[in-house]
XYZ file of C-alpha atoms in Angstrom:
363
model
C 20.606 -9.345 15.836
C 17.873 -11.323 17.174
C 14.262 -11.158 18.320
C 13.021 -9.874 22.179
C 8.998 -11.125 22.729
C 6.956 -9.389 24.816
C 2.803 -9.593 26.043
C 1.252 -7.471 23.449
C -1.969 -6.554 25.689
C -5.933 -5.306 24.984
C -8.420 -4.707 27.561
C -10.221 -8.664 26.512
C -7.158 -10.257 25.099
C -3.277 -10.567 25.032
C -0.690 -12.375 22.399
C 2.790 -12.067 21.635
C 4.778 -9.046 20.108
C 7.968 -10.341 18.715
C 10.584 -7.628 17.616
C 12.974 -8.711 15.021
C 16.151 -6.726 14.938
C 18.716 -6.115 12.057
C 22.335 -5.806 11.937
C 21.779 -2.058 10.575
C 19.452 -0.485 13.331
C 16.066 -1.884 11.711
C 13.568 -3.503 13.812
C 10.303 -5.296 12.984
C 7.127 -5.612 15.041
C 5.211 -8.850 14.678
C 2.193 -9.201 16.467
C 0.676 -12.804 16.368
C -2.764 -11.100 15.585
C -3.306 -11.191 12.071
C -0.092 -11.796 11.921
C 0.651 -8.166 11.267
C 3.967 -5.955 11.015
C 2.691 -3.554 14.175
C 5.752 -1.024 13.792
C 8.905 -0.998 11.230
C 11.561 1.562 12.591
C 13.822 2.302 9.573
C 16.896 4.732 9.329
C 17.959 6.909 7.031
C 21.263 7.709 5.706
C 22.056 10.090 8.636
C 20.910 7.444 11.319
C 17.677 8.867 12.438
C 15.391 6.455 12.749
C 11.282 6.630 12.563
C 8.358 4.072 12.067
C 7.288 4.188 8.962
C 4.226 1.375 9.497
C 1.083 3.444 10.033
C -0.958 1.198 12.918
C -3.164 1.297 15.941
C -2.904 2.714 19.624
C -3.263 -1.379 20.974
C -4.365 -4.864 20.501
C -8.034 -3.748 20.934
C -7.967 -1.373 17.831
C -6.178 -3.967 15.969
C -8.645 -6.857 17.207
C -11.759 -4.033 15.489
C -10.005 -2.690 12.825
C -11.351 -3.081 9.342
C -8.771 -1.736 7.317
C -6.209 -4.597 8.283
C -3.100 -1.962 9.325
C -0.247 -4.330 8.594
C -1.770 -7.433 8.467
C -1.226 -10.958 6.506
C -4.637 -10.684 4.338
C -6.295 -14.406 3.238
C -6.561 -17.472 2.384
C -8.140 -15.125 -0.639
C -6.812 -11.858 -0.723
C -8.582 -9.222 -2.633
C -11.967 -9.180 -4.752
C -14.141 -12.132 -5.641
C -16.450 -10.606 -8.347
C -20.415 -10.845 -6.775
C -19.210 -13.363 -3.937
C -19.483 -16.408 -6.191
C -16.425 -18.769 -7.517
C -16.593 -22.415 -8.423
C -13.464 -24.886 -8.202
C -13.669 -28.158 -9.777
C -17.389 -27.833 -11.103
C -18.568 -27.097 -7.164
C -20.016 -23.696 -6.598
C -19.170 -21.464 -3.915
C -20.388 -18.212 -2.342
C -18.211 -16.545 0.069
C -19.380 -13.375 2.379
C -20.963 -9.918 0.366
C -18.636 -7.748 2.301
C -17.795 -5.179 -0.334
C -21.013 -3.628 -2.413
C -21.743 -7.050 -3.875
C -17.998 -8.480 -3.935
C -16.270 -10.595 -1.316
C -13.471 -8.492 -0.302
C -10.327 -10.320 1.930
C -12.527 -13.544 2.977
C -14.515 -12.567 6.219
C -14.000 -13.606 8.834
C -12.382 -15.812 9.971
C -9.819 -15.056 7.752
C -5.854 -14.565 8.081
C -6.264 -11.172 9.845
C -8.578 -11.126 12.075
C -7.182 -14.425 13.491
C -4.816 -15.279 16.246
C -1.586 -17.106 15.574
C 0.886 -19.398 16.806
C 4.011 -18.134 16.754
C 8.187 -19.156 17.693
C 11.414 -18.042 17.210
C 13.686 -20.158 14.795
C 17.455 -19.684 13.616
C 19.003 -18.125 10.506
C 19.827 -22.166 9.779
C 16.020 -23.257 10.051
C 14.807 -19.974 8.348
C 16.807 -20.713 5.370
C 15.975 -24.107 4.977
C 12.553 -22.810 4.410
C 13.300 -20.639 1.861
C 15.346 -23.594 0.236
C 12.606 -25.443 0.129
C 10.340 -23.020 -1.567
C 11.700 -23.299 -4.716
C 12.082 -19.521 -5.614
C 15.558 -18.282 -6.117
C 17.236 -14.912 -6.172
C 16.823 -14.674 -2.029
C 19.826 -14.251 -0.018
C 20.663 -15.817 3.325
C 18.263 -14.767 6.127
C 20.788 -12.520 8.833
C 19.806 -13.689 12.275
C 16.566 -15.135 14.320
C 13.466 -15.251 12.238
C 9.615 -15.659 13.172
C 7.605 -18.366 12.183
C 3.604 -17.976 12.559
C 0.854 -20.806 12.073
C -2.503 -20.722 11.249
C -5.233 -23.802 10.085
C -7.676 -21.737 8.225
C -10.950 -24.372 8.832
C -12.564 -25.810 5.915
C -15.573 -24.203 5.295
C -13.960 -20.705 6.619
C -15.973 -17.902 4.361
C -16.529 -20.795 2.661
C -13.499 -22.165 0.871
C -13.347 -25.503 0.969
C -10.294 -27.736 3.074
C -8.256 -27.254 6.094
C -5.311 -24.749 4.990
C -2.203 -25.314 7.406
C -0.858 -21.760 6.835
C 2.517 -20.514 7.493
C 4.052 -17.026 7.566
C 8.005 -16.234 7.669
C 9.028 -12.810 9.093
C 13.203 -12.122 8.690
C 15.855 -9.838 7.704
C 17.858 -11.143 4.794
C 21.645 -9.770 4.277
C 20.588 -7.574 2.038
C 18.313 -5.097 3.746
C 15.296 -7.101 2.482
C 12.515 -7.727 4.956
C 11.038 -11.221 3.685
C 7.795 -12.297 3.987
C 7.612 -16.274 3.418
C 3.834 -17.956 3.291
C 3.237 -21.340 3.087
C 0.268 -23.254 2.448
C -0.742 -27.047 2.332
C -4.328 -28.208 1.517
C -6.627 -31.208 2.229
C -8.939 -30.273 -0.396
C -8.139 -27.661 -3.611
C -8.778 -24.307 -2.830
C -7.432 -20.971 -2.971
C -4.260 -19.992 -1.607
C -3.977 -15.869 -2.319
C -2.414 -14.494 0.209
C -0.822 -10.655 0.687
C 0.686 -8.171 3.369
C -1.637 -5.049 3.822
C 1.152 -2.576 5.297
C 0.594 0.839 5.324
C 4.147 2.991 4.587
C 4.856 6.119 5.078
C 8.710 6.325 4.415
C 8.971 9.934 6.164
C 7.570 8.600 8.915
C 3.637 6.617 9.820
C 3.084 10.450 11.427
C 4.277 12.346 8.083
C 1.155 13.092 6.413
C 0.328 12.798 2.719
C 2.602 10.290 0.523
C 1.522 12.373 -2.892
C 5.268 13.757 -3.703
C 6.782 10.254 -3.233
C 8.022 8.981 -6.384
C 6.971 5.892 -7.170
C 8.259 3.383 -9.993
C 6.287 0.065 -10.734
C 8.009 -2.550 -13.996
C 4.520 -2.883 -15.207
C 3.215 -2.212 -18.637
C -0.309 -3.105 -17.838
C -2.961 -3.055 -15.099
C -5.867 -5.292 -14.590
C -9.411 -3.583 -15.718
C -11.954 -2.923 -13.325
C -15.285 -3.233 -13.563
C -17.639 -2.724 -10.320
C -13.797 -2.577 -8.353
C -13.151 -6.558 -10.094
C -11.185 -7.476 -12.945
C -12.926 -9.211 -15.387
C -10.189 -10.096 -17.831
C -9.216 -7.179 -19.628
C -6.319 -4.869 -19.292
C -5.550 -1.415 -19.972
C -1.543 -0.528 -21.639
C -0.237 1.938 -19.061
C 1.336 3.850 -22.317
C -0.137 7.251 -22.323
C -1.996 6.999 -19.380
C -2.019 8.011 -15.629
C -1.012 4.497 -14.345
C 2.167 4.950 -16.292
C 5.087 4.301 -13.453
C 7.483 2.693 -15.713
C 10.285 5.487 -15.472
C 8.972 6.759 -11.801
C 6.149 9.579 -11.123
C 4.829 11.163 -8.119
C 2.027 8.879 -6.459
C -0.055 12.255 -6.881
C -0.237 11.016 -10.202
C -2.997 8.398 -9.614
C -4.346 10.358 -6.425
C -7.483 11.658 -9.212
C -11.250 11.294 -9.314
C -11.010 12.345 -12.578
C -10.402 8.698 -14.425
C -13.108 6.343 -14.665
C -10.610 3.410 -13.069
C -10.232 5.818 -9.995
C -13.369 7.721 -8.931
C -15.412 5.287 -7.554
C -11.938 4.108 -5.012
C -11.834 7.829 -4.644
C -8.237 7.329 -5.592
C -5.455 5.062 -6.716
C -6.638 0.978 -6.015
C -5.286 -0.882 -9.053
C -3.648 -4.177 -9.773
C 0.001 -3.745 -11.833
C 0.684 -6.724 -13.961
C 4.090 -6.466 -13.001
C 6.844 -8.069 -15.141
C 9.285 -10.776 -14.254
C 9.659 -14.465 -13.839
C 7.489 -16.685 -12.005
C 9.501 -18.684 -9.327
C 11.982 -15.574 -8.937
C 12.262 -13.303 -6.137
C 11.501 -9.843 -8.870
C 12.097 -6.515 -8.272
C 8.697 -4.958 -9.158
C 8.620 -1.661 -7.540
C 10.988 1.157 -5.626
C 9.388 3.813 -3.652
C 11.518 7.111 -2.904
C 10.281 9.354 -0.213
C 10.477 13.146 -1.121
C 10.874 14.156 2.811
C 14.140 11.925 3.804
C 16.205 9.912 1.769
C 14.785 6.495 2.404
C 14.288 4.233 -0.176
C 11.982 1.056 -0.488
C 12.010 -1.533 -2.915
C 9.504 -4.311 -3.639
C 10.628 -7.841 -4.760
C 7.908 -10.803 -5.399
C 7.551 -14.001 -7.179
C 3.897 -12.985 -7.549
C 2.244 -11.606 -10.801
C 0.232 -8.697 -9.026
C 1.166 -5.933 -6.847
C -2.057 -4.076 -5.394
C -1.414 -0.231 -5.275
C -3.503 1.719 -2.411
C -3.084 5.134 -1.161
C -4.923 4.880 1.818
C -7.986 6.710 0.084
C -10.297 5.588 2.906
C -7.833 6.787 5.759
C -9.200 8.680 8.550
C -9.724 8.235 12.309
C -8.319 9.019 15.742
C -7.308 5.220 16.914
C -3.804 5.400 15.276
C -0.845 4.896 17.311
C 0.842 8.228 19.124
C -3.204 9.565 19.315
C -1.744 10.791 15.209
C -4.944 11.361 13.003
C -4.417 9.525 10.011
C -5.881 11.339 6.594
C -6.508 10.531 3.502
C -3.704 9.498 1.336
C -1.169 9.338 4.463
C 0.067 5.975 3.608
C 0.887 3.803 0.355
C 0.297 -0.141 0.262
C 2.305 -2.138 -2.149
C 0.407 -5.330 -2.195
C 2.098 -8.019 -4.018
C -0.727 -11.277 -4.848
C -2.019 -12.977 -7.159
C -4.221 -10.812 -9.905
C -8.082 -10.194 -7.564
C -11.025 -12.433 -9.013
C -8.162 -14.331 -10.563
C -10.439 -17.786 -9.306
C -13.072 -16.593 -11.886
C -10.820 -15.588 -14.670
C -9.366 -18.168 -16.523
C -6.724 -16.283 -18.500
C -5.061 -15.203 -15.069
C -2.448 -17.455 -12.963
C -4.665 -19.722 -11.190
C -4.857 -18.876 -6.833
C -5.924 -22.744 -6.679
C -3.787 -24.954 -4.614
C -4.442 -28.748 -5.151
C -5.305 -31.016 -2.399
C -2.155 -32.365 -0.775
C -0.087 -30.321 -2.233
C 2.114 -27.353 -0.574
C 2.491 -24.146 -2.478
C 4.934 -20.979 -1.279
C 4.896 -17.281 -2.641
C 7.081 -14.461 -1.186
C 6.900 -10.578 -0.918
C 10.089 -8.408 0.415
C 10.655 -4.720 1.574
C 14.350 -3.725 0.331
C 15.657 -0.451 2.196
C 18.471 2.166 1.237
């Protein structure tokens, strides 16, 4: 256990790649660009190991890539209906990057950002987690990573300097954590989430489809024009209905009116569970090896994405990534949740320091 760093190189620029290793033959890729999981080698229960993070060939794909493989995604992760929020009676209006939405900030945002990053202990890790207030985590195993960001005020236009931390370790139990951290000058929004791409056969394994997929969520968050606006819609009956486990080909349809436009699956699950608690929300089975992936969160939303836009010839190993080759299991706080007041507010108040978590449990 413990974490080699290495130059992580582009033709214009260079950072850090910091591999964490577990004390079961799982490794982590960090690069301190975005601050994004680069490759995730995972074995299954006969010991063969594969990445199952889809990415790029190199830093300079990563440094132009607009569907942030792997990275941390904020300070506002997700939709802001028509670009326009207002905190405290100020108006705002952050980049139209998305067909008349603000999708993921701009830039500069957490992703398309370089950051600071060091190695701390087991010891220091945990004390972090301590500190965050959210129980049901075990003790981290070995070395951790520890990345910092100040998102600027003014950054796509939300307002205060945002000292930004993210936590990368393996906890005891399989689980690799994803700690951020957040203290503001001024109140803003802090809603922040990990855009992996997973392919549990393998990032090279084609379409995810016959994965079964099982989400504790008896509702999802309405869209209208790809935002929420308030309303829900009671999975019961319908195709969003992963309660008991279904093939992800389930929601892989143009044929619902929640779907066609995304040309696929891109929902928010109101997933179930107590706030402050590290909650299993979601387990993943692969249909081509026996892995097995489950997602815990203290957040209220977990983002479901089947790579419906996936295509190009920049992916790592020269592999062509197609559509629906990769799932994302987004946990965050519910999109255009700053402009709906019956959803958790993303605000963070100034001074204060606020913490959520997202982990990847493997079997």
């Amino acid at each position: 256990m413990g974490v080699t760093t290495e130059e992580y190189v582009g033709k214009s620029s260079s950072c850090k790649a910091l591999t964490i290793e577990s004390s079961w033959g799982a490794s982590a890729k960090i690069i301190e660009y975005g601050a994004r999981i680069a490759e995730l080698y995972i074995p299954d229960k006969d010991g063969n190991i594969a990445d199952i993070m889809l990415g790029l060939k190199d830093l300079d794909e990563y440094m132009d890539d607009g569907a942030n493989h792997g990275a941390v995604v904020g300070r506002s992760a997700n939709r802001i209906a028509n670009t326009r929020y207002e905190i405290d009676g100020v108006k705002y209006e952050a980049p139209n990057n998305d067909f008349g939405n603000n999708l993921h900030g701009g830039s500069p945002s957490y992703q398309n950002v370089f950051w600071d990053s060091k190695v701390i202990s087991s010891a220091e890790a945990n004390e972090i987690i301590k500190a965050s207030g959210i129980s049901g985590i075990v003790d981290v195993e070995g070395d951790a990573v520890l990345l910092h960001y100040v998102s600027p005020d003014g950054a796509c236009s939300f307002p205060g300097n945002l000292d930004s931390y993210v936590l990368y370790g393996w906890l005891k139990d399989r689980t690799l954590l994803i700690l951020y951290k957040a203290t503001a000058d001024k109140k803003t929004i802090f809603s922040p989430t990990n855009h992996s791409y997973f392919n549990l056969g393998g990032h090279n394994s084609g379409y995810v489809g016959n994965s079964i997929l099982q989400i504790d969520a008896d509702k999802v968050t309405k869209k209208v024009k790809a935002c929420p606006n308030g309303e829900y819609i009671d999975v019961e009956g319908t195709i969003f209905d992963f309660r008991k486990g279904a093939p992800v080909s389930q929601v892989l349809t143009l044929d619902n009116e929640q779907t066609h436009d995304s040309l696929g699956i891109d929902q928010n699950f109101c997933v179930n569970g107590e706030r402050g608690k590290f909650n299993l929300v979601a387990t993943l089975k692969d249909d081509r090896s026996s892995r097995v992936m489950e997602v815990l969160t203290d957040m209220p939303g977990l983002q479901i994405y089947a790579g419906n836009h996936l295509a190009g010839n920049n992916q790592k190993g020269d592999i062509p990534y197609k559509q629906y080759g990769a799932i994302c299991l987004e946990a965050q706080m519910y999109p255009n949740a700053v402009n709906v007041p019956g959803f958790e507010s993303p605000l963070i108040d100034a001074g204060k320091t606020a913490y959520h978590v997202c982990g990847y449990r493997f079997s």
